[in-house]
PDB file of C-alpha atoms (C1' of nucleotides) in Angstrom:
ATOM      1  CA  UNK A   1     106.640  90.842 108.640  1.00 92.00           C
ATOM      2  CA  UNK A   2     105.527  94.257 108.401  1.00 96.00           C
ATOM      3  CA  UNK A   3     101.866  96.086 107.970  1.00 97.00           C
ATOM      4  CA  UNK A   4     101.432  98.996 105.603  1.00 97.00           C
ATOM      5  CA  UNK A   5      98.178 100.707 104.544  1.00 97.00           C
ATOM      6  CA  UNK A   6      97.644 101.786 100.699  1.00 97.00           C
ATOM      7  CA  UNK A   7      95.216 104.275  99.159  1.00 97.00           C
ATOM      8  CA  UNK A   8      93.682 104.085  95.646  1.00 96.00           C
ATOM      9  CA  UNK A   9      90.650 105.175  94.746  1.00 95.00           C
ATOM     10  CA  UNK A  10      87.970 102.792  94.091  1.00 95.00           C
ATOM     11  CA  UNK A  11      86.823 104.887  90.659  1.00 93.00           C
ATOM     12  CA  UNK A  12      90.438 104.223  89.584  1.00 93.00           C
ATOM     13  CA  UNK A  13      91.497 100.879  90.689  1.00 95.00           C
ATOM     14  CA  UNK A  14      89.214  99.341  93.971  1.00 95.00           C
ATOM     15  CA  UNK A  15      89.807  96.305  95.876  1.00 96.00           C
ATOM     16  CA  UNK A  16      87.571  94.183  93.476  1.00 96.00           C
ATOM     17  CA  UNK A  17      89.771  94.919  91.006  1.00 96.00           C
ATOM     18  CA  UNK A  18      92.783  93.582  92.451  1.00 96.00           C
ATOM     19  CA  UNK A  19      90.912  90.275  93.561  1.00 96.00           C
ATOM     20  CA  UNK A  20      90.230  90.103  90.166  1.00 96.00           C
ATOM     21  CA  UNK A  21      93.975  89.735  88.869  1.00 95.00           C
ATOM     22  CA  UNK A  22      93.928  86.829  91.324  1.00 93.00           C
ATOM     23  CA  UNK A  23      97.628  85.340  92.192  1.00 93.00           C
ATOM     24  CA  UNK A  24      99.174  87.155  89.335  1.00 93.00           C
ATOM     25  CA  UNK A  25      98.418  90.235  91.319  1.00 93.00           C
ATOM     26  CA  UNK A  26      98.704  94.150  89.774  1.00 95.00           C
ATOM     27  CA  UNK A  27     101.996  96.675  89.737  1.00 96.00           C
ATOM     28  CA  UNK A  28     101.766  99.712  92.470  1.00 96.00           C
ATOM     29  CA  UNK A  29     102.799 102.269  89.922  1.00 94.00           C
ATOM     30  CA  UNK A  30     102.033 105.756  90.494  1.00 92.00           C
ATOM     31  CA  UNK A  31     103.641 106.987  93.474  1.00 93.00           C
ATOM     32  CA  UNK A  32     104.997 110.557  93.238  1.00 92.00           C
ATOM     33  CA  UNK A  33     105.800 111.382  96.636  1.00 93.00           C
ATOM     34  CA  UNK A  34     108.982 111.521  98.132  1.00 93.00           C
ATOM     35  CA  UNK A  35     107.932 110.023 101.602  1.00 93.00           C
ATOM     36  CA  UNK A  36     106.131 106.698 100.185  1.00 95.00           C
ATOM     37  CA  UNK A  37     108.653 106.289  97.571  1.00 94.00           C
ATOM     38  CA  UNK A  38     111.236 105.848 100.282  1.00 94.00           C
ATOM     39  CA  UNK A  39     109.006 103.524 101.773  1.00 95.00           C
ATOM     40  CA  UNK A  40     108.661 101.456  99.121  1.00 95.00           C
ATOM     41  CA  UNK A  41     112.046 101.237  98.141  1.00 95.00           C
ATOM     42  CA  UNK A  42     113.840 100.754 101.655  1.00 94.00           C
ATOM     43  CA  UNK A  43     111.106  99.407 104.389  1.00 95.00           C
ATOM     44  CA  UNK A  44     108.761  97.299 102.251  1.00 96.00           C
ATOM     45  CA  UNK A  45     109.131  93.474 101.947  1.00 96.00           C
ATOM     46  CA  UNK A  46     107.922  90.709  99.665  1.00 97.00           C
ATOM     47  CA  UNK A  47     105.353  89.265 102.859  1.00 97.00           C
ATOM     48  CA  UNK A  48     103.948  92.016 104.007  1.00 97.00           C
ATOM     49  CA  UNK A  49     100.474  92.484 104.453  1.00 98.00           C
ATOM     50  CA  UNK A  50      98.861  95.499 103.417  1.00 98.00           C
ATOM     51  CA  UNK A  51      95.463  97.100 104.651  1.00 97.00           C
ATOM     52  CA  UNK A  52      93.841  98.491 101.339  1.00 97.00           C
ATOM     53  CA  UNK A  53      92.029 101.670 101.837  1.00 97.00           C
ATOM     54  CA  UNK A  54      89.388 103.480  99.234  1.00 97.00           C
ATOM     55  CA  UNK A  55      89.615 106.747  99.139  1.00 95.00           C
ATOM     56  CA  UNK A  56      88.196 109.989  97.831  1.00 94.00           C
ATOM     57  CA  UNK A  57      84.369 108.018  97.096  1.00 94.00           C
ATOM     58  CA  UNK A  58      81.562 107.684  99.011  1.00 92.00           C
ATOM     59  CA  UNK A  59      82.575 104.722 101.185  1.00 94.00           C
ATOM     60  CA  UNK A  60      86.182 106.028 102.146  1.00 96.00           C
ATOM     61  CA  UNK A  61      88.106 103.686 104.669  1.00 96.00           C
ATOM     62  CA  UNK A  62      89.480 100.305 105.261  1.00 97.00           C
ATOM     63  CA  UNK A  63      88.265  97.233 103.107  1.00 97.00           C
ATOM     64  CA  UNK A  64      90.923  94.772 102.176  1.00 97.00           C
ATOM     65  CA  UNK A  65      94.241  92.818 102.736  1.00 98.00           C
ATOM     66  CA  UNK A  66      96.740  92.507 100.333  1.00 97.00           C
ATOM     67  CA  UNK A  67     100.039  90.943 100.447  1.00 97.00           C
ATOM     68  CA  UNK A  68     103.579  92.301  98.780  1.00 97.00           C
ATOM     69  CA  UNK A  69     104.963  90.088  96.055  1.00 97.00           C
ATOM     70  CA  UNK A  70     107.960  91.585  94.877  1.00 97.00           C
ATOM     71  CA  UNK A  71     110.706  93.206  95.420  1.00 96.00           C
ATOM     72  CA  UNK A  72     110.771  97.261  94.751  1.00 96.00           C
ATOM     73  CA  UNK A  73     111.583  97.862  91.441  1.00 95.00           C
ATOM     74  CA  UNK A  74     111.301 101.059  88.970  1.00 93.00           C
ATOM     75  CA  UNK A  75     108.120 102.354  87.865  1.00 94.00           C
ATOM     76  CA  UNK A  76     107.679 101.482  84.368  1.00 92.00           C
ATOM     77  CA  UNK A  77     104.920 104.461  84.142  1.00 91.00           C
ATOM     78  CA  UNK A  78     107.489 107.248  84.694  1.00 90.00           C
ATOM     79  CA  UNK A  79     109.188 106.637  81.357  1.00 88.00           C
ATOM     80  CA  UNK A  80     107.489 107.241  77.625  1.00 85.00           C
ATOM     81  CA  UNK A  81     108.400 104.528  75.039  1.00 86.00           C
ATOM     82  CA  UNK A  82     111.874 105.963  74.220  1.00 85.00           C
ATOM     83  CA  UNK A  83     112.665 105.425  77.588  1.00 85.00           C
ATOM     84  CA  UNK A  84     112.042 109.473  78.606  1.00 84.00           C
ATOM     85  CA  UNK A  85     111.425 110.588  82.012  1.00 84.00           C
ATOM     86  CA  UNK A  86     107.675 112.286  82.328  1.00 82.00           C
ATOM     87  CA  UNK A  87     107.495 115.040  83.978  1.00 79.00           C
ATOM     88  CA  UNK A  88     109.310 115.030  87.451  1.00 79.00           C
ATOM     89  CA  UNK A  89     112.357 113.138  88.166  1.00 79.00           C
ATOM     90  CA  UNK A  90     112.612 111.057  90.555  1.00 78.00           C
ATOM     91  CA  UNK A  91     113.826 107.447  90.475  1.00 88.00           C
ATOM     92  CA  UNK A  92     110.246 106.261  91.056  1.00 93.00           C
ATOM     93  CA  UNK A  93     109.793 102.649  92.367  1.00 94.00           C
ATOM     94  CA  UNK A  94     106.452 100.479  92.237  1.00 96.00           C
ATOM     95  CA  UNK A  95     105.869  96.974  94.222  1.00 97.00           C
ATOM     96  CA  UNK A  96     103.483  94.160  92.439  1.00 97.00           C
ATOM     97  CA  UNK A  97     100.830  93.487  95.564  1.00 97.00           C
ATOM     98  CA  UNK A  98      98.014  90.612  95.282  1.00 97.00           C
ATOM     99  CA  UNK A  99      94.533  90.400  97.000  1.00 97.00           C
ATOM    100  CA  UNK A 100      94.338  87.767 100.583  1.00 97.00           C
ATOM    101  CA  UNK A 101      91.007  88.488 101.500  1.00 96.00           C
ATOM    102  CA  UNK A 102      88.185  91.273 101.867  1.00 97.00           C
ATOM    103  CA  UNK A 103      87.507  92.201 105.496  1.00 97.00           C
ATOM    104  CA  UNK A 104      84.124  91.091 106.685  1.00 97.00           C
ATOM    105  CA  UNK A 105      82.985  94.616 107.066  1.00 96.00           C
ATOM    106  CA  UNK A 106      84.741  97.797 105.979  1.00 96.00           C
ATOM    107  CA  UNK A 107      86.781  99.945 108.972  1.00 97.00           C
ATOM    108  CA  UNK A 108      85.333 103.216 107.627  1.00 96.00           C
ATOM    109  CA  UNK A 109      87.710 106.523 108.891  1.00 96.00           C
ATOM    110  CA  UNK A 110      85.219 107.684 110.410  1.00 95.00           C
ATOM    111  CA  UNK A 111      85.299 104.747 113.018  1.00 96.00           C
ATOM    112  CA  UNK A 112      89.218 105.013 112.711  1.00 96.00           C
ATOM    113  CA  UNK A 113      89.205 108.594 113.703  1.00 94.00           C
ATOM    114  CA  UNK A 114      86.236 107.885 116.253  1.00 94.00           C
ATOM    115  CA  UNK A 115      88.771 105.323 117.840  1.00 94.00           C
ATOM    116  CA  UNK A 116      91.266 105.988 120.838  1.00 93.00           C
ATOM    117  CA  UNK A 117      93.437 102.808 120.261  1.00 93.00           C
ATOM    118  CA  UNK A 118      93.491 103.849 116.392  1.00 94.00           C
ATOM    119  CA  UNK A 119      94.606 107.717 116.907  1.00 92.00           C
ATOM    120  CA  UNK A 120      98.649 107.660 116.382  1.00 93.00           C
ATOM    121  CA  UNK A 121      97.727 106.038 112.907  1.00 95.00           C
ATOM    122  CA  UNK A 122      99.405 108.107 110.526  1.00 95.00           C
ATOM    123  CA  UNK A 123      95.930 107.818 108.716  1.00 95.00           C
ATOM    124  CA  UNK A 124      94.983 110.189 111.654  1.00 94.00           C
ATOM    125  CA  UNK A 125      98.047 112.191 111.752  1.00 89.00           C
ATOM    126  CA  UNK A 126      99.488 112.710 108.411  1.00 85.00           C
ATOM    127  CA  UNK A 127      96.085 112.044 106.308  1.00 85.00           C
ATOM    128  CA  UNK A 128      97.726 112.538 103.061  1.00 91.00           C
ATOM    129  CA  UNK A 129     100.329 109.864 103.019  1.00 94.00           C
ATOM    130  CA  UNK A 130      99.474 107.034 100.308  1.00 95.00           C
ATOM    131  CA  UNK A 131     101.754 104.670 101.749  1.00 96.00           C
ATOM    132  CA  UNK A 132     102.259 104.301 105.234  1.00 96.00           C
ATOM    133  CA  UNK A 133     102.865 102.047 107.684  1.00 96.00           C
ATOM    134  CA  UNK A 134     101.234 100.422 110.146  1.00 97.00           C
ATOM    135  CA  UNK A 135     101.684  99.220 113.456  1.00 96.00           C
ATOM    136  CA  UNK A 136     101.083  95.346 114.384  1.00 96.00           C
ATOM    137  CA  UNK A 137      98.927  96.695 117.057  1.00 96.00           C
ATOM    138  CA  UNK A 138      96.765  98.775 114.750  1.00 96.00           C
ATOM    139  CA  UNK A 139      96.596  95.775 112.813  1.00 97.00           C
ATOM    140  CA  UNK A 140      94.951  94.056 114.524  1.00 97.00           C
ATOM    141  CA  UNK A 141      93.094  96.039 116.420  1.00 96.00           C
ATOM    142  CA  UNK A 142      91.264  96.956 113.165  1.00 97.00           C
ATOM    143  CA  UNK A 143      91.372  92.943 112.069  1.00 97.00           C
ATOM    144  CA  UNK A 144      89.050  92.826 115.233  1.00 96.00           C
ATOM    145  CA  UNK A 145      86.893  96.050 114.584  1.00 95.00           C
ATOM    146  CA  UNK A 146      86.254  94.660 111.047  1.00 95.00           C
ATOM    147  CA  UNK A 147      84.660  91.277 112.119  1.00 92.00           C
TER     148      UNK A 147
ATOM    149  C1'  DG B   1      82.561 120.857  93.701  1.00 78.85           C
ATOM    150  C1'  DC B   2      84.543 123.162  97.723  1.00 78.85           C
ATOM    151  C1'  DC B   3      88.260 123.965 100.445  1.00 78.85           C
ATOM    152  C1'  DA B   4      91.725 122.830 104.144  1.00 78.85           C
ATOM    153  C1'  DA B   5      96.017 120.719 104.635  1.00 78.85           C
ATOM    154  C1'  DC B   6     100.148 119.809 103.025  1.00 78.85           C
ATOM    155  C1'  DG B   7     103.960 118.808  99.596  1.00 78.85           C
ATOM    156  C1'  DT B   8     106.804 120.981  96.017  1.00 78.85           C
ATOM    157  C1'  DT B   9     108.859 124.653  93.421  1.00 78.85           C
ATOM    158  C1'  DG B  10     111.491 128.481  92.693  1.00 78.85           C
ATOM    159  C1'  DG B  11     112.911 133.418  93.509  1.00 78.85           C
ATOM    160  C1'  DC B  12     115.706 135.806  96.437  1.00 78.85           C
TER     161       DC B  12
ATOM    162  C1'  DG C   1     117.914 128.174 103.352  1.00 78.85           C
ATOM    163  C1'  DC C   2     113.649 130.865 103.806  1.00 78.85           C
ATOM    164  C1'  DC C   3     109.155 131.356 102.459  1.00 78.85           C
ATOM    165  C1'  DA C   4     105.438 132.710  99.205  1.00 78.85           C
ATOM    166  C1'  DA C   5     103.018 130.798  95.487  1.00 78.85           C
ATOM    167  C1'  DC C   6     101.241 127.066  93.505  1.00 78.85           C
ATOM    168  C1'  DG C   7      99.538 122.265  92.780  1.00 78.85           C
ATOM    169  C1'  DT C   8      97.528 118.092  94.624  1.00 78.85           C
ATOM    170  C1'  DT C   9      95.108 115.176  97.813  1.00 78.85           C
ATOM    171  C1'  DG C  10      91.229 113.784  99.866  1.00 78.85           C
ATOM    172  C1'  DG C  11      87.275 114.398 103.240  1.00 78.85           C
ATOM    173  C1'  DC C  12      83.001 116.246 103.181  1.00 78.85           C
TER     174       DC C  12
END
DNA sequence: GCCAACGTTGGC
DNA sequence: GCCAACGTTGGC
């Protein structure tokens, strides 16, 4: 199993939001970058755990796991009804994800970036990156910071 | 809302 | 294939 860390921002779509579509979970659609696309279409699995992060808001960091439940498949949002490409090209793929749990207390990235064991997470390093992995040391590392 | 960092585009 | 210009992300 592998660990990956998601952004969205709360005002969008927050964690609540996805506990709320229960086991039926909600479609990852969105991604336009080159780098997380690839992710999600060659390195992410159906039983992988994702850390879901809130960002851009006034509480930015760390406040949820989520778990992959399907397989990568084309992002329905990058076509109009005719079938159309929007705007840029580029073979977009989306992953459904549910809700597992909230953590007891939110990691903020302030306590990530505060945190020697924490600073080779590309959170740190590559701060833009909407989907990105995670070690299973980070993971749990911050499973343990959270309680 | 500002602005730094970084990804993408496009002219050459 | 370089790199300047531009657009977007996201912390603050």
């Amino acid at each position: 199993m592998n660990y990956w860390l998601f952004k969205s921002e709360p005002d969008e779509f927050s964690f609540e939001d996805l506990v709320a579509t229960a086991q039926s979970g909600e479609p990852w659609t969105g991604i336009r970058n080159y780098q997380a696309r690839n992710i999600l279409r060659d390195q992410v699995s159906v039983g992988d755990r994702v850390f879901f992060y809130h960002s851009s808001c006034t509480a930015v960091g760390i406040v949820g796991i989520a778990e992959i439940i399907s397989e990568p498949y084309l992002d329905p949002t990058q076509f109009d009804t005719q079938g159309n490409v929007i705007g840029r090209a580029g073979q977009w793929v989306c992953v459904d994800i549910k809700a597992i749990e909230s953590l007891p207390r939110r990691v903020s990235l302030k306590e990530i970036k505060a945190t020697p064991a924490l600073s080779d997470m590309v959170l740190v390093k590559s701060g833009r990156l909407s989907v990105q992995p995670v070690t299973r040391e980070e993971w749990q590392f911050i499973l343990k910071l959270a309680q």
